[in-house]
Amino acid sequence: MKDTILVDTYAQIKHCQNGKFRAGVRSSALDLLSLKHKFFGEEKDLKTPRVQFLYFHHIFKDELKNFERLLEFLSKDHIFISHSEAVHRLINDEIDKPYIAWSSDDGIQNNMLAAQALNTYDASCCFYINPASIGLTDVDQIKIFCQEKLEMPPVAFLNWSEVEQLQKQGHEIGNHTFKHDMVSKLTQTQFEEDFLKADAVLTEKCGPIKHFAYTYGKFEHFTKPAFDFVMNNGYESCISASRGSHVNGHGKLDKNAVFLRRDQIIADWKLSHIKHFLIKGVQELEYETNFLPNSLV
């Protein structure tokens, strides 16, 4: 166990993953959808005023060039804004241009590479972290955490000095639960204790925390009582990992009723595939997307 090498490339991640056939089918389907967008000139839809939250878990060194290409492409027709500004614009009905807000989950150490690329475009990111994994150095503990919580090979995590550096660079820090437990599997009391524990550590280390991203990200992984508790504790936003972008047009919103969605980006993907999800988010814009789905109880 002690000689386990931490994974530091996305190629290693893919090597460890199963489902190569499924990935191939998915890639072929996205190739066809991308051709459709190109044939019908649907890339112009990306100029639609909206707030679109994009997030990643990692930018490994072999993903960096693709990530830089994505930033260059998006910068042509979009304005990068902070997570806090994106929430403000949505709530106050100030969406007059196509806005992108970046975030990242899980506090993987190569987020420092991501920050360097984002800084080049003056793009802010909200890094959602789990205090329990920040500063982990014991390889055995890292391996257990990655297997049980992240379902991936062992990777290096940020330490508190690096978290401080991210803040000094203008990035935000968000609450991602204390040790990456699935909220829907916790009792409400357990969730409240976990949330407050994470908030206390993050506040001590980073100052007041404004934003919460629950783990795993699908609607079935969260609950309405948990959402209410987050918002009633003074947070400005609660965000999922379910795809969708945001538009308002109906005046000022009650921030305690707004439930955000995000589109995941894996920098290793083809740019045309990422464009598909961005375009899909525009084409499915609905005012109702701003709120809790009926399935969340």
XYZ file of C-alpha atoms in Angstrom:
297
model
C 0.000 0.000 0.000
C 2.715 2.464 0.923
C 4.287 2.226 -2.534
C 1.057 3.196 -4.304
C 1.761 5.953 -6.845
C -0.724 8.793 -7.026
C -2.272 9.209 -10.454
C -1.178 12.407 -12.186
C -2.493 12.072 -15.764
C -5.945 11.612 -17.204
C -4.574 8.830 -19.399
C -4.004 6.848 -16.203
C -7.568 7.546 -15.087
C -8.948 6.223 -18.367
C -6.718 3.169 -18.155
C -8.224 2.345 -14.763
C -11.797 2.823 -15.924
C -13.970 0.146 -17.477
C -16.531 0.715 -20.192
C -14.353 1.414 -23.242
C -17.096 0.124 -25.543
C -19.670 2.381 -23.906
C -17.287 5.335 -24.200
C -16.859 4.608 -27.896
C -20.601 4.490 -28.498
C -21.024 7.733 -26.559
C -18.279 9.414 -28.585
C -19.840 8.334 -31.884
C -23.253 9.623 -30.813
C -21.753 12.978 -29.814
C -19.919 13.151 -33.161
C -23.276 12.882 -34.939
C -24.909 15.478 -32.708
C -21.971 17.814 -33.272
C -22.382 17.441 -37.047
C -26.054 18.361 -36.650
C -25.147 21.539 -34.774
C -22.644 22.458 -37.456
C -25.011 21.677 -40.360
C -27.833 23.792 -38.933
C -25.545 26.600 -37.768
C -26.555 26.107 -34.140
C -23.283 27.394 -32.681
C -24.807 30.854 -33.001
C -27.123 29.839 -30.134
C -24.147 30.214 -27.813
C -24.488 33.991 -28.140
C -27.822 33.777 -26.295
C -27.847 35.805 -23.040
C -27.846 33.406 -20.099
C -25.856 32.264 -17.087
C -24.253 28.878 -17.627
C -22.359 27.258 -14.774
C -19.557 24.955 -15.960
C -17.601 22.711 -13.629
C -14.752 20.234 -13.664
C -13.228 17.874 -11.138
C -9.696 17.875 -12.481
C -7.346 19.384 -15.003
C -4.514 16.874 -15.237
C -1.319 17.923 -16.985
C -2.329 16.029 -20.138
C -5.672 17.885 -20.166
C -4.249 21.374 -19.816
C -3.844 22.227 -23.510
C -7.411 21.165 -24.270
C -8.652 23.219 -21.325
C -6.766 26.256 -22.620
C -8.335 25.746 -26.057
C -11.779 25.599 -24.461
C -11.164 28.832 -22.562
C -9.983 30.523 -25.749
C -13.076 29.362 -27.638
C -15.509 30.421 -24.921
C -13.854 33.796 -24.416
C -14.821 34.865 -27.942
C -18.575 35.059 -27.277
C -18.889 34.785 -23.497
C -18.025 36.821 -20.452
C -16.434 34.940 -17.570
C -17.821 36.028 -14.208
C -17.443 34.824 -10.651
C -19.849 32.384 -9.084
C -21.117 35.128 -6.782
C -21.710 37.546 -9.643
C -23.528 34.851 -11.611
C -25.898 34.225 -8.696
C -26.405 37.977 -8.270
C -27.228 38.482 -11.942
C -29.716 35.616 -11.966
C -31.502 36.718 -8.811
C -31.613 40.380 -9.820
C -32.649 39.765 -13.432
C -29.446 41.232 -14.884
C -28.659 38.646 -17.557
C -27.926 40.794 -20.588
C -25.090 38.775 -22.159
C -23.884 35.161 -22.372
C -22.127 34.600 -19.045
C -20.016 31.640 -17.918
C -19.294 30.916 -14.239
C -16.701 28.253 -13.418
C -16.557 25.897 -10.458
C -14.698 22.741 -9.482
C -15.480 19.934 -7.044
C -13.413 17.747 -4.697
C -10.236 19.775 -4.169
C -7.884 17.738 -6.349
C -4.396 19.244 -6.353
C -4.224 19.754 -10.107
C -6.861 22.438 -9.662
C -3.787 24.652 -9.319
C -3.091 24.008 -13.024
C -6.689 24.911 -13.793
C -6.348 28.143 -11.836
C -3.266 29.138 -13.839
C -5.186 28.714 -17.089
C -8.256 30.514 -15.755
C -6.127 33.395 -14.487
C -4.880 33.998 -18.034
C -8.459 34.860 -19.007
C -9.223 36.712 -15.756
C -11.767 33.979 -15.068
C -12.817 33.327 -11.484
C -13.687 29.856 -10.223
C -15.473 28.595 -7.122
C -13.527 25.620 -5.775
C -15.858 23.370 -3.774
C -13.810 21.390 -1.273
C -14.188 18.765 1.445
C -12.203 19.790 4.541
C -11.552 16.122 5.384
C -9.413 15.609 2.271
C -7.544 18.929 2.204
C -3.933 18.341 3.204
C -4.132 14.544 3.073
C -0.675 13.083 2.458
C -0.926 9.521 3.718
C -1.256 7.397 0.598
C -3.362 4.738 2.310
C -5.861 7.331 3.486
C -5.915 8.966 0.059
C -6.545 5.625 -1.632
C -9.451 4.819 0.710
C -10.986 8.283 0.282
C -10.706 8.165 -3.509
C -12.136 4.658 -3.737
C -15.005 5.165 -1.293
C -15.941 8.783 -1.983
C -14.783 9.672 -5.490
C -14.755 6.269 -7.210
C -11.403 6.967 -8.836
C -7.729 6.008 -8.432
C -5.710 7.843 -5.764
C -4.843 11.459 -6.591
C -3.129 14.278 -4.728
C -5.323 16.809 -2.941
C -4.881 20.492 -2.281
C -3.394 21.602 1.011
C -4.563 24.646 2.974
C -1.668 26.782 1.724
C -2.776 26.124 -1.866
C -6.381 26.903 -0.967
C -5.142 30.227 0.392
C -3.246 30.833 -2.852
C -6.425 30.252 -4.858
C -8.243 32.852 -2.792
C -5.410 35.353 -3.211
C -5.701 34.857 -6.965
C -9.343 35.948 -6.771
C -11.057 32.569 -6.711
C -13.829 31.553 -4.321
C -14.050 28.582 -1.969
C -17.289 26.658 -1.474
C -18.655 24.005 0.873
C -18.855 20.469 -0.595
C -19.748 18.671 2.674
C -17.096 17.652 5.200
C -16.010 14.276 3.795
C -17.987 13.869 0.561
C -20.898 11.836 1.927
C -24.038 11.415 -0.167
C -26.634 13.734 1.378
C -29.636 11.558 0.499
C -28.140 8.686 2.531
C -27.784 10.830 5.658
C -30.527 11.621 8.121
C -31.409 15.291 8.286
C -29.632 15.547 11.637
C -26.507 13.909 10.220
C -26.544 16.262 7.255
C -26.914 19.341 9.438
C -24.013 18.240 11.639
C -21.831 17.521 8.591
C -22.723 20.814 6.885
C -22.031 22.900 9.997
C -18.757 21.057 10.667
C -17.558 21.750 7.126
C -18.720 25.354 7.299
C -16.913 25.924 10.607
C -13.585 24.631 9.269
C -13.906 26.484 5.968
C -14.892 29.728 7.688
C -11.904 29.483 10.029
C -9.506 28.788 7.162
C -11.023 30.866 4.365
C -13.456 33.375 5.812
C -17.236 33.416 5.257
C -18.488 30.785 2.820
C -21.350 31.694 0.468
C -21.963 28.677 -1.767
C -22.761 24.977 -1.310
C -22.506 22.143 -3.859
C -23.866 18.819 -2.722
C -21.941 15.672 -3.640
C -22.704 13.328 -6.567
C -24.983 16.007 -7.934
C -28.090 14.273 -9.265
C -31.483 15.319 -7.928
C -31.940 11.976 -6.168
C -28.752 12.616 -4.182
C -30.246 15.602 -2.347
C -33.354 16.489 -0.332
C -35.637 19.467 0.088
C -35.010 19.689 3.885
C -31.257 19.777 3.215
C -31.735 22.557 0.661
C -33.814 24.580 3.108
C -31.204 24.152 5.834
C -28.406 25.394 3.564
C -30.304 28.483 2.477
C -31.613 29.234 5.960
C -28.017 29.283 7.190
C -27.226 32.358 5.145
C -25.729 30.785 2.041
C -26.257 32.598 -1.253
C -26.576 29.510 -3.424
C -27.008 25.757 -3.532
C -25.947 24.024 -6.714
C -26.392 20.600 -8.297
C -24.456 18.778 -10.994
C -27.535 18.318 -13.195
C -27.196 19.882 -16.614
C -28.953 23.099 -17.550
C -28.350 26.833 -17.825
C -30.240 29.815 -16.441
C -32.281 32.774 -17.654
C -34.633 35.060 -15.761
C -36.724 37.816 -17.376
C -39.309 37.813 -14.576
C -37.802 40.297 -12.131
C -36.063 39.785 -8.801
C -36.089 36.231 -7.433
C -36.184 34.945 -3.870
C -32.637 33.611 -3.427
C -33.906 30.998 -0.966
C -35.967 29.463 -3.773
C -33.258 29.376 -6.468
C -31.662 25.992 -7.162
C -28.732 26.051 -9.573
C -27.636 23.603 -12.264
C -24.236 22.974 -13.816
C -22.744 21.372 -16.898
C -19.781 19.105 -16.283
C -16.706 19.571 -18.446
C -13.948 16.994 -18.844
C -11.110 18.743 -20.621
C -10.069 15.523 -22.355
C -13.306 15.579 -24.363
C -13.341 16.820 -27.941
C -14.211 20.504 -28.151
C -17.113 19.630 -30.457
C -18.567 17.374 -27.750
C -18.328 20.111 -25.128
C -20.003 22.507 -27.576
C -22.901 20.055 -27.825
C -23.646 20.258 -24.105
C -23.325 24.037 -24.150
C -25.705 24.350 -27.099
C -28.119 21.872 -25.537
C -28.172 24.006 -22.400
C -29.149 27.042 -24.462
C -31.796 25.247 -26.491
C -33.449 23.934 -23.324
C -33.513 27.274 -21.485
C -36.584 27.540 -19.270
C -37.459 29.904 -16.447
C -38.588 26.936 -14.320
C -35.027 25.562 -14.389
C -34.180 28.176 -11.744
C -36.085 26.317 -9.045
C -36.261 22.982 -7.261
C -37.603 20.156 -9.422
C -40.828 18.526 -8.291
C -38.919 15.263 -7.768
C -36.886 16.751 -4.915
C -38.724 16.132 -1.653
